[in-house]
Coordinates of C-alpha atoms and ligand atoms in Angstrom, one line a residue:
M28 CA 0.0 0.0 0.0
A29 CA 3.0 2.2 0.3
N30 CA 2.2 4.4 -2.6
I31 CA -0.8 6.4 -1.6
N32 CA -0.6 10.0 -2.7
P33 CA -1.8 12.3 0.1
Q34 CA -2.7 15.2 -2.2
K35 CA -5.0 12.9 -4.2
E36 CA -6.6 11.7 -1.0
F37 CA -7.2 15.2 0.1
D38 CA -8.8 16.1 -3.3
K39 CA -11.1 13.1 -2.7
L40 CA -12.0 14.4 0.7
L41 CA -12.8 17.8 -0.7
K42 CA -15.0 16.3 -3.3
T43 CA -16.9 14.2 -0.8
V44 CA -17.5 17.2 1.4
Q45 CA -18.8 19.1 -1.6
N46 CA -21.0 16.2 -2.8
K47 CA -22.4 15.7 0.6
Q48 CA -23.1 19.4 0.8
I49 CA -21.5 19.7 4.2
N50 CA -21.6 23.4 5.2
G51 CA -18.6 25.3 6.3
D52 CA -15.4 27.1 5.3
L53 CA -13.4 24.9 2.9
D54 CA -10.4 27.1 3.3
M55 CA -10.3 25.9 6.9
L56 CA -10.3 22.4 5.7
R57 CA -7.3 23.1 3.5
L58 CA -5.6 24.8 6.3
A59 CA -6.2 21.8 8.6
Y60 CA -4.7 19.5 5.9
D61 CA -1.6 21.7 5.5
F62 CA -1.3 22.0 9.3
A63 CA -1.5 18.2 9.8
F64 CA 0.8 17.6 6.8
E65 CA 3.5 19.8 8.3
A66 CA 3.1 18.4 11.9
H67 CA 3.4 14.8 10.8
K68 CA 6.1 15.5 8.2
G69 CA 8.7 12.7 8.1
Q70 CA 6.6 10.3 10.2
M71 CA 5.6 7.0 8.8
R72 CA 2.9 4.5 9.5
A73 CA 3.9 0.9 10.3
S74 CA 2.4 0.1 6.9
G75 CA 5.1 2.2 5.2
D76 CA 2.8 5.0 4.2
P77 CA 3.5 8.6 5.1
Y78 CA 1.6 9.3 8.4
I79 CA -0.8 11.9 6.9
V80 CA -2.5 9.1 5.1
H81 CA -4.1 8.0 8.4
P82 CA -5.7 11.3 9.5
L83 CA -6.8 11.7 5.9
A84 CA -8.6 8.3 5.9
T85 CA -10.2 9.2 9.2
A86 CA -11.5 12.5 7.9
Q87 CA -12.7 10.8 4.7
K88 CA -14.8 8.4 6.7
L89 CA -16.3 11.2 8.8
A90 CA -17.3 13.0 5.6
E91 CA -18.9 9.8 4.2
I92 CA -21.1 9.5 7.3
N93 CA -22.2 13.1 6.9
L94 CA -20.5 14.6 9.9
D95 CA -20.0 18.4 10.1
L96 CA -16.9 20.2 9.0
T97 CA -15.6 20.8 12.5
A98 CA -15.5 17.0 13.2
I99 CA -13.9 16.4 9.8
I100 CA -11.2 19.0 10.6
A101 CA -10.7 17.4 14.1
G102 CA -10.3 14.1 12.2
L103 CA -7.4 15.6 10.2
L104 CA -5.8 16.9 13.4
H105 CA -6.6 14.1 15.8
D106 CA -3.2 12.5 16.3
I107 CA -1.2 15.8 16.4
P108 CA -1.0 16.3 20.2
E109 CA -0.2 12.7 20.9
D110 CA 2.3 12.0 18.1
T111 CA 4.0 15.3 17.2
E112 CA 5.8 18.2 18.9
V113 CA 2.8 20.6 18.1
P114 CA 0.8 21.2 21.3
L115 CA -3.0 21.4 21.6
S116 CA -2.8 25.1 22.3
E117 CA -1.5 25.6 18.7
I118 CA -4.6 23.8 17.4
E119 CA -6.8 26.0 19.5
K120 CA -5.1 29.1 18.2
N121 CA -5.5 28.1 14.6
F122 CA -8.8 26.3 14.6
G123 CA -10.7 27.5 17.6
S124 CA -11.8 26.0 20.9
E125 CA -14.5 23.7 19.5
T126 CA -12.1 21.8 17.3
A127 CA -9.4 21.8 20.0
K128 CA -11.9 20.3 22.5
L129 CA -12.7 17.5 20.1
V130 CA -9.1 16.7 19.4
E131 CA -8.4 16.7 23.2
G132 CA -11.3 14.3 23.7
I133 CA -9.9 11.9 21.1
T134 CA -6.3 12.2 22.5
K135 CA -7.7 11.2 25.9
L136 CA -9.5 8.2 24.5
G137 CA -6.3 7.2 22.8
K138 CA -4.6 6.8 26.1
L139 CA -7.1 4.2 27.4
K140 CA -5.4 0.9 26.8
Y141 CA -7.5 -2.2 26.6
R142 CA -6.5 -5.1 28.8
G143 CA -9.7 -7.1 29.0
M144 CA -13.2 -6.1 29.9
E145 CA -12.8 -6.6 33.6
R146 CA -10.1 -4.1 34.0
Y147 CA -11.7 -1.6 31.7
A148 CA -14.2 0.0 34.0
E149 CA -12.2 3.1 34.6
N150 CA -11.7 3.6 30.9
L151 CA -15.3 3.2 30.1
R152 CA -16.2 5.8 32.6
K153 CA -14.0 8.3 30.9
M154 CA -15.3 7.2 27.5
F155 CA -18.9 7.7 28.4
V156 CA -18.2 11.1 29.9
A157 CA -16.4 12.2 26.8
M158 CA -19.3 10.9 24.6
S159 CA -21.9 12.7 26.6
D160 CA -19.8 15.9 26.5
D161 CA -19.7 15.7 22.7
I162 CA -20.9 12.6 20.8
R163 CA -18.7 13.5 17.9
V164 CA -15.7 12.3 19.9
I165 CA -16.7 8.7 19.6
L166 CA -17.6 9.0 16.0
I167 CA -14.1 10.3 15.2
K168 CA -12.7 7.4 17.3
F169 CA -14.7 5.0 15.1
A170 CA -13.3 6.5 12.0
D171 CA -9.8 6.4 13.5
R172 CA -10.2 2.8 14.5
L173 CA -11.6 1.7 11.1
H174 CA -8.4 2.9 9.4
N175 CA -6.2 1.3 12.0
L176 CA -8.0 -2.0 11.5
K177 CA -7.4 -1.8 7.8
T178 CA -3.7 -1.5 8.4
L179 CA -3.5 -3.9 11.3
N180 CA -1.4 -6.4 9.5
A181 CA 1.6 -4.1 9.8
L182 CA 1.5 -4.5 13.6
P183 CA 3.0 -7.3 15.8
P184 CA 0.5 -10.1 16.5
D185 CA -0.2 -9.3 20.2
K186 CA -1.0 -5.7 19.4
R187 CA -3.3 -6.8 16.5
F188 CA -5.2 -9.1 18.8
R189 CA -5.6 -6.5 21.5
I190 CA -6.9 -3.8 19.1
A191 CA -9.3 -6.2 17.3
K192 CA -10.6 -7.6 20.6
E193 CA -11.3 -4.2 22.0
T194 CA -13.1 -3.3 18.8
L195 CA -15.4 -6.3 19.1
E196 CA -16.0 -5.9 22.9
I197 CA -16.2 -2.1 23.2
Y198 CA -16.5 -0.1 20.0
A199 CA -18.8 -2.2 17.9
P200 CA -21.4 -2.5 20.7
I201 CA -21.3 1.2 21.2
A202 CA -21.8 1.8 17.5
D203 CA -24.7 -0.6 17.6
R204 CA -26.2 1.2 20.6
L205 CA -25.9 4.5 18.6
A206 CA -27.6 2.6 15.7
I207 CA -24.8 3.2 13.2
G208 CA -25.2 -0.1 11.5
Q209 CA -22.8 0.6 8.7
I210 CA -19.9 1.3 11.1
K211 CA -20.8 -1.4 13.5
G212 CA -20.7 -4.0 10.6
E213 CA -17.4 -2.6 9.3
L214 CA -15.7 -2.6 12.7
E215 CA -16.8 -6.2 13.3
D216 CA -15.8 -7.6 10.0
L217 CA -12.4 -6.0 10.1
A218 CA -11.7 -7.3 13.6
F219 CA -13.2 -10.8 13.1
P220 CA -10.2 -12.5 11.4
Y221 CA -7.8 -11.3 14.1
V222 CA -9.9 -12.4 17.1
Y223 CA -11.3 -15.7 15.7
P224 CA -9.0 -16.7 12.9
D225 CA -10.1 -20.3 12.7
D226 CA -13.8 -19.6 12.6
Y227 CA -13.2 -16.8 10.2
K228 CA -11.5 -19.3 7.8
W229 CA -14.4 -21.8 8.4
I230 CA -17.0 -19.2 7.5
T231 CA -15.3 -17.8 4.5
A232 CA -14.9 -21.3 3.2
I233 CA -18.6 -22.3 3.5
I234 CA -20.2 -19.0 2.5
P235 CA -19.3 -18.6 -1.2
R236 CA -20.8 -21.8 -2.4
E237 CA -24.2 -21.3 -0.8
Y238 CA -24.2 -17.7 -1.6
K239 CA -23.6 -18.0 -5.3
I240 CA -26.4 -20.4 -5.8
K241 CA -28.8 -18.3 -3.8
E242 CA -27.8 -15.0 -5.5
K243 CA -28.5 -16.4 -8.9
Y244 CA -31.9 -17.5 -7.8
L245 CA -32.7 -14.2 -6.2
Q246 CA -31.8 -12.4 -9.4
E247 CA -34.8 -14.1 -11.0
V248 CA -37.1 -13.4 -8.0
K249 CA -36.0 -9.8 -8.1
D250 CA -37.0 -9.3 -11.7
K251 CA -40.4 -11.0 -11.2
I252 CA -41.1 -8.9 -8.1
R253 CA -40.2 -5.7 -9.7
K254 CA -42.7 -6.3 -12.5
K255 CA -45.5 -7.2 -10.1
L256 CA -44.9 -4.2 -7.9
V257 CA -44.9 -1.8 -10.8
E258 CA -48.2 -3.4 -12.0
G259 CA -49.5 -2.8 -8.5
G260 CA -48.7 0.9 -8.8
I261 CA -45.7 1.0 -6.5
T262 CA -42.8 3.3 -7.3
I263 CA -39.6 1.4 -6.7
D264 CA -36.8 3.6 -5.4
E265 CA -34.4 0.7 -5.2
I266 CA -34.5 -3.1 -5.2
S267 CA -31.3 -4.8 -4.4
I268 CA -29.9 -8.1 -3.2
Q269 CA -28.3 -7.8 0.2
G270 CA -25.7 -10.3 1.1
R271 CA -24.8 -11.2 4.6
T272 CA -21.3 -11.6 3.2
K273 CA -21.0 -7.9 4.0
H274 CA -21.6 -8.7 7.7
L275 CA -19.7 -11.9 8.3
Y276 CA -19.3 -11.4 12.0
S277 CA -23.0 -10.9 12.6
L278 CA -23.7 -14.0 10.5
Y279 CA -21.1 -15.8 12.6
K280 CA -22.8 -14.8 15.9
K281 CA -26.1 -16.0 14.4
L282 CA -24.6 -19.4 13.5
L283 CA -23.4 -19.9 17.0
R284 CA -26.9 -19.6 18.4
P285 CA -27.9 -23.0 20.0
H286 CA -30.9 -23.7 17.8
I287 CA -28.9 -23.0 14.6
N288 CA -25.8 -24.8 15.8
R289 CA -23.5 -23.8 12.9
D290 CA -26.0 -25.0 10.3
L291 CA -26.0 -22.5 7.5
S292 CA -29.2 -23.9 6.0
K293 CA -31.1 -22.7 9.0
I294 CA -30.2 -19.1 8.2
Y295 CA -32.9 -17.7 6.0
D296 CA -31.5 -14.2 5.5
L297 CA -28.1 -15.3 4.2
I298 CA -29.1 -13.1 1.4
A299 CA -32.2 -11.0 1.3
L300 CA -34.0 -8.7 -1.1
R301 CA -34.2 -5.1 0.1
L302 CA -36.9 -2.9 -1.3
I303 CA -36.8 0.9 -0.8
V304 CA -40.0 2.7 -1.6
P305 CA -41.1 6.3 -1.2
T306 CA -43.6 6.2 1.6
I307 CA -44.7 4.1 4.7
T308 CA -48.0 3.4 2.9
D309 CA -46.0 2.0 0.0
C310 CA -44.1 -0.3 2.4
Y311 CA -47.3 -2.0 3.6
A312 CA -48.8 -2.0 0.1
A313 CA -45.6 -3.7 -1.3
M314 CA -45.7 -6.3 1.5
G315 CA -49.4 -7.0 0.6
I316 CA -48.4 -7.5 -3.0
L317 CA -45.6 -9.8 -2.1
H318 CA -47.8 -11.9 0.1
G319 CA -50.3 -12.2 -2.8
I320 CA -47.6 -13.8 -4.8
Y321 CA -45.7 -15.9 -2.2
R322 CA -46.9 -17.5 1.0
P323 CA -45.3 -15.8 4.1
M324 CA -43.6 -18.0 6.6
P325 CA -45.6 -17.9 9.9
G326 CA -44.0 -16.0 12.7
R327 CA -41.5 -14.3 10.4
I328 CA -43.5 -11.1 9.6
K329 CA -41.8 -8.4 11.6
D330 CA -43.3 -4.9 11.6
Y331 CA -40.4 -2.8 12.8
I332 CA -42.1 0.3 11.4
A333 CA -44.9 0.2 13.9
N334 CA -42.6 -1.3 16.6
P335 CA -39.1 0.1 16.0
K336 CA -36.2 -1.7 17.5
P337 CA -34.8 0.0 20.6
N338 CA -32.0 1.6 18.7
G339 CA -34.6 3.1 16.3
Y340 CA -34.3 0.6 13.4
Q341 CA -37.4 0.6 11.2
S342 CA -38.3 -1.7 8.4
L343 CA -40.8 -4.4 7.4
H344 CA -39.3 -7.9 7.3
T345 CA -41.0 -10.9 5.9
T346 CA -39.8 -14.4 4.9
V347 CA -41.7 -16.1 2.1
F348 CA -41.8 -19.4 0.3
T349 CA -41.3 -18.9 -3.4
D350 CA -42.8 -21.2 -6.1
D351 CA -39.8 -23.5 -6.1
G352 CA -40.1 -23.9 -2.3
E353 CA -37.1 -21.6 -1.7
I354 CA -37.1 -19.4 1.3
V355 CA -36.5 -15.7 0.7
E356 CA -36.4 -12.8 3.1
F357 CA -37.5 -9.3 2.2
Q358 CA -36.8 -6.1 3.9
I359 CA -39.0 -3.2 3.0
R360 CA -38.3 0.4 4.1
T361 CA -38.3 4.1 3.0
R362 CA -35.2 6.0 2.1
E363 CA -35.3 7.8 5.4
M364 CA -35.5 4.5 7.4
H365 CA -32.6 3.2 5.4
E366 CA -30.3 6.1 6.2
Q367 CA -31.3 5.9 9.8
A368 CA -30.3 2.2 9.8
E369 CA -27.0 2.9 8.1
Y370 CA -25.9 6.1 9.8
G371 CA -27.9 6.2 13.1
I372 CA -27.4 9.3 15.1
A373 CA -25.2 10.6 12.3
A374 CA -28.1 10.3 9.8
H375 CA -29.6 13.7 10.5
W376 CA -26.6 15.4 11.8
N377 CA -27.4 19.1 12.4
Y378 CA -24.4 20.6 14.0
K379 CA -26.0 24.0 14.6
E380 CA -28.9 22.5 16.6
A381 CA -27.1 19.6 18.2
D382 CA -23.8 21.3 18.8
G383 CA -22.4 17.9 19.6
K384 CA -24.5 17.8 22.7
T385 CA -26.6 14.7 23.4
A386 CA -30.0 16.5 23.0
N387 CA -31.2 13.6 20.9
A388 CA -33.8 11.5 22.8
N389 CA -32.0 8.4 21.6
L390 CA -29.1 9.3 23.8
K391 CA -31.0 9.6 27.0
W392 CA -29.5 6.3 28.2
L393 CA -26.0 7.9 27.8
N394 CA -26.8 10.9 29.9
E395 CA -28.3 8.7 32.6
L396 CA -25.3 6.4 32.6
V397 CA -23.0 9.4 33.0
E398 CA -25.0 10.8 35.9
W399 CA -25.1 7.5 37.6
Q400 CA -21.4 6.7 37.2
K401 CA -20.6 9.8 39.2
K402 CA -22.4 8.3 42.2
V403 CA -21.0 4.8 41.9
K404 CA -17.4 4.6 43.2
D405 CA -17.2 0.8 43.0
N406 CA -15.8 -0.3 39.6
D407 CA -17.3 -3.8 39.6
Q408 CA -20.7 -2.4 40.2
F409 CA -20.2 0.1 37.5
L410 CA -19.1 -2.5 35.0
Q411 CA -22.0 -4.7 35.8
T412 CA -24.4 -1.9 34.9
V413 CA -22.6 -0.9 31.8
K414 CA -22.7 -4.4 30.6
L415 CA -26.4 -4.4 31.0
D416 CA -27.1 -0.9 29.8
V417 CA -24.9 -0.9 26.7
F418 CA -23.4 -4.3 26.0
Q419 CA -26.5 -6.5 26.3
N420 CA -29.6 -6.9 24.3
R421 CA -32.4 -4.5 24.9
I422 CA -36.1 -5.1 24.9
F423 CA -38.8 -2.7 24.2
V424 CA -42.2 -2.8 26.0
F425 CA -45.2 -0.6 25.9
T426 CA -47.1 1.6 28.3
P427 CA -50.9 1.1 28.3
K428 CA -51.1 4.2 26.0
G429 CA -48.7 2.6 23.6
D430 CA -45.5 4.6 24.3
V431 CA -42.3 2.5 23.8
I432 CA -40.0 2.0 26.8
D433 CA -36.5 0.7 26.1
L434 CA -35.0 -1.5 28.8
P435 CA -32.2 -4.1 29.2
E436 CA -33.0 -7.8 28.9
G437 CA -34.2 -9.2 32.2
A438 CA -35.7 -5.9 33.3
T439 CA -38.7 -6.1 35.7
P440 CA -42.0 -4.1 36.1
V441 CA -40.1 -2.1 38.8
D442 CA -37.5 -1.0 36.2
F443 CA -40.3 -0.1 33.9
A444 CA -42.1 2.0 36.6
Y445 CA -39.0 3.9 37.5
H446 CA -38.3 4.5 33.9
V447 CA -41.7 6.2 33.5
H448 CA -41.6 8.2 36.7
S449 CA -40.0 8.1 40.2
S450 CA -43.3 8.3 42.0
L451 CA -44.7 5.5 39.9
G452 CA -41.8 3.3 41.1
D453 CA -42.0 4.4 44.7
K454 CA -45.8 3.7 44.9
C455 CA -45.9 0.5 42.9
V456 CA -47.4 -2.6 44.5
G457 CA -48.1 -4.8 41.5
A458 CA -48.2 -5.1 37.7
R459 CA -50.3 -6.4 34.9
I460 CA -48.6 -7.6 31.8
N461 CA -50.8 -8.1 28.8
D462 CA -53.7 -8.0 31.2
Q463 CA -52.3 -10.8 33.5
L464 CA -51.3 -10.1 37.0
V465 CA -47.6 -10.8 37.6
S466 CA -45.1 -10.4 40.5
L467 CA -42.8 -7.4 40.6
G468 CA -39.8 -9.6 40.0
H469 CA -41.2 -10.9 36.7
Q470 CA -38.9 -10.6 33.7
L471 CA -40.4 -8.5 30.9
K472 CA -40.3 -9.5 27.2
S473 CA -40.2 -7.4 24.1
G474 CA -43.7 -6.4 23.1
D475 CA -45.2 -6.7 26.6
I476 CA -47.8 -4.1 27.5
V477 CA -47.0 -3.1 31.1
E478 CA -49.5 -1.6 33.5
I479 CA -48.2 -0.6 37.0
I480 CA -50.6 -0.9 39.9
T481 CA -50.0 1.7 42.6
D482 CA -51.0 2.3 46.1
K483 CA -51.2 6.0 46.7
N484 CA -50.6 5.5 50.4
R485 CA -47.4 3.8 49.8
K486 CA -44.4 6.1 50.6
T487 CA -41.2 4.1 49.8
P488 CA -40.1 1.3 47.6
N489 CA -39.2 -2.1 48.9
A490 CA -35.4 -2.4 49.6
D491 CA -35.4 -5.9 48.3
W492 CA -36.2 -4.6 44.8
I493 CA -32.5 -3.5 44.5
E494 CA -31.6 -7.2 44.1
T495 CA -34.0 -7.8 41.2
V496 CA -34.0 -4.6 39.1
K497 CA -31.7 -4.4 36.2
T498 CA -31.3 -0.7 35.4
S499 CA -29.0 1.7 37.1
M500 CA -31.8 4.2 37.1
A501 CA -34.1 2.0 39.2
K502 CA -31.3 1.0 41.6
G503 CA -30.4 4.7 42.1
K504 CA -33.9 5.8 42.7
I505 CA -34.7 3.0 45.2
R506 CA -31.6 3.8 47.2
A507 CA -32.4 7.5 47.1
A508 CA -36.0 7.0 48.3
I509 CA -34.8 4.7 51.2
N510 CA -32.1 7.1 52.3
K511 CA -34.5 9.9 52.3
L512 CA -36.8 7.9 54.6
K513 CA -33.9 7.1 57.0
K514 CA -33.3 10.9 57.4
Ligands
MN6 MN1 -5.3 7.9 14.9

C-alpha cells in the first residue's frame, strides 16, 4: 500500500465534502490539511505510508457518514497532540476551541489501553463522559479505529489481537447502541479474522458456495417482483440483493446460536431482497403484493415500522416461500429509514442544533449512565451496569397508552415503573402484563404491554427490589428513596 498519494486523498476528501453538501469554510479544511501535513512530516505508518494518510482516511470516513466540517477537521488533526511536537494550544489558536476540544477528547480516549473487559471499567467511565460531552468524539474514534484495523497487518500479533478484541467488545457494541449499523458492521468484519482466525476461515470457506447459488436465484425473483410491484402501482426507489457476506461477524454470531448450531441452511436471511419505496404506505402495500404472490412463513413477519427496535431501526421484514419452495427474506423500508439504519445518530446530523450535545432522545441512556457513574465509586458495580445498559440486548415494552420504553433484557416491572416516573416506582405494588397479574420480580419480554398498579398511600419502595431490578436508574432511585426515609 506504500504508494498512496496524500494530495490525491485530500482532493477526494474535498470532493466528498462538496458532494455531501457539508456546510462550512473549505479554506479551513485546506488549512487543517496543511497543518497536519507539516506536523506529521517525516513520520511513517507501520504500513510504510506517510503518516498523513491515516488522518486523511479518518476525515474521509467522517465526511462519508455526513458529519459536520468541525468534526472532519478534528479528524485531520486528531493525532497531532499525541504523536507530534505541536501542542494542543496551537490547534486551538489556529482552529478554535470547539475543534481543540474534540481533538483533546480523542487524545484522551487514545490513552485508554484495553486489557480485557474486567479491568476496563475506569476507561469506560471516561469514554462515556467524553461521549456525553460531545458525541462526535466517539464518531471520530470509530473512523480512526476503522483505518487502524485496515492496516492492522503491519503491527505485531499481540497488538493486532488486543486492538481487534477491543473493537469487538467495546467499540462495535457502542456503534450498535448508537444505531450506526454501517460502522458497526465494518468494525466487526475488520476485527473478526484477528480475534477468531479459525472460525473466520471456516465461515469464508462455507459461504461462497451457498451464496452463489442463492444469489443467482434471487436475481430471478427480483425481476419478477419488480414487474409485479410496478403493475401494483408501487414506485420502486431501489430493489437490491443484500448479502450477509457484508456482515460476516453478525452471521457468525447467528450461526453460534444454540438452535442454529452452525448449520448454514437454518439461516434464511443469508441473502435478502431489500426494497426501498417512497412512503410508509408503499411499504405496507408492497408487502401486501408480495404476500399475494408468495406465501409468508408464519411468525416471520416483523413490523419494525410500527414497533421500531430500541435503537430506532425501522423496516418491514417478511420471509416467504417462493414457487420453487425456496425461502427468501424481504426487507421493505423508506429511504429515510434506510439512512437511519446505516448512519444512526449521524443520519440527520445538524451541528447547529445539536452542537455535539446529546440532545437527541436516543441518547437519554447515555446521559443517565454518566449521571449514575458519578455516584457509583465501585468499579465492579459500575461495570455490571454498563454491561447491562450498553453491551447487552435491549427489549422494548409498551405503556398502556402505547409509548415505547426501552429496557435491558431481564428488566422487571419495577425497572419499567422507575423509567416512567420516580413516583410510579415508589408507589408500585403490582403489575399487569398483557392484562395478566404478575409479580414485581417478573422478567419483561419485548412487546409486553405493562401496566403498573400503585397504592397512593405507599411512601417508599421495597429495599429488596434492588436485588431484582436491572437498570442503574431504578437502583439509584430506590436507594435515594430509602435514604430519604432514614433521614
Ligand atoms: Mn489515529
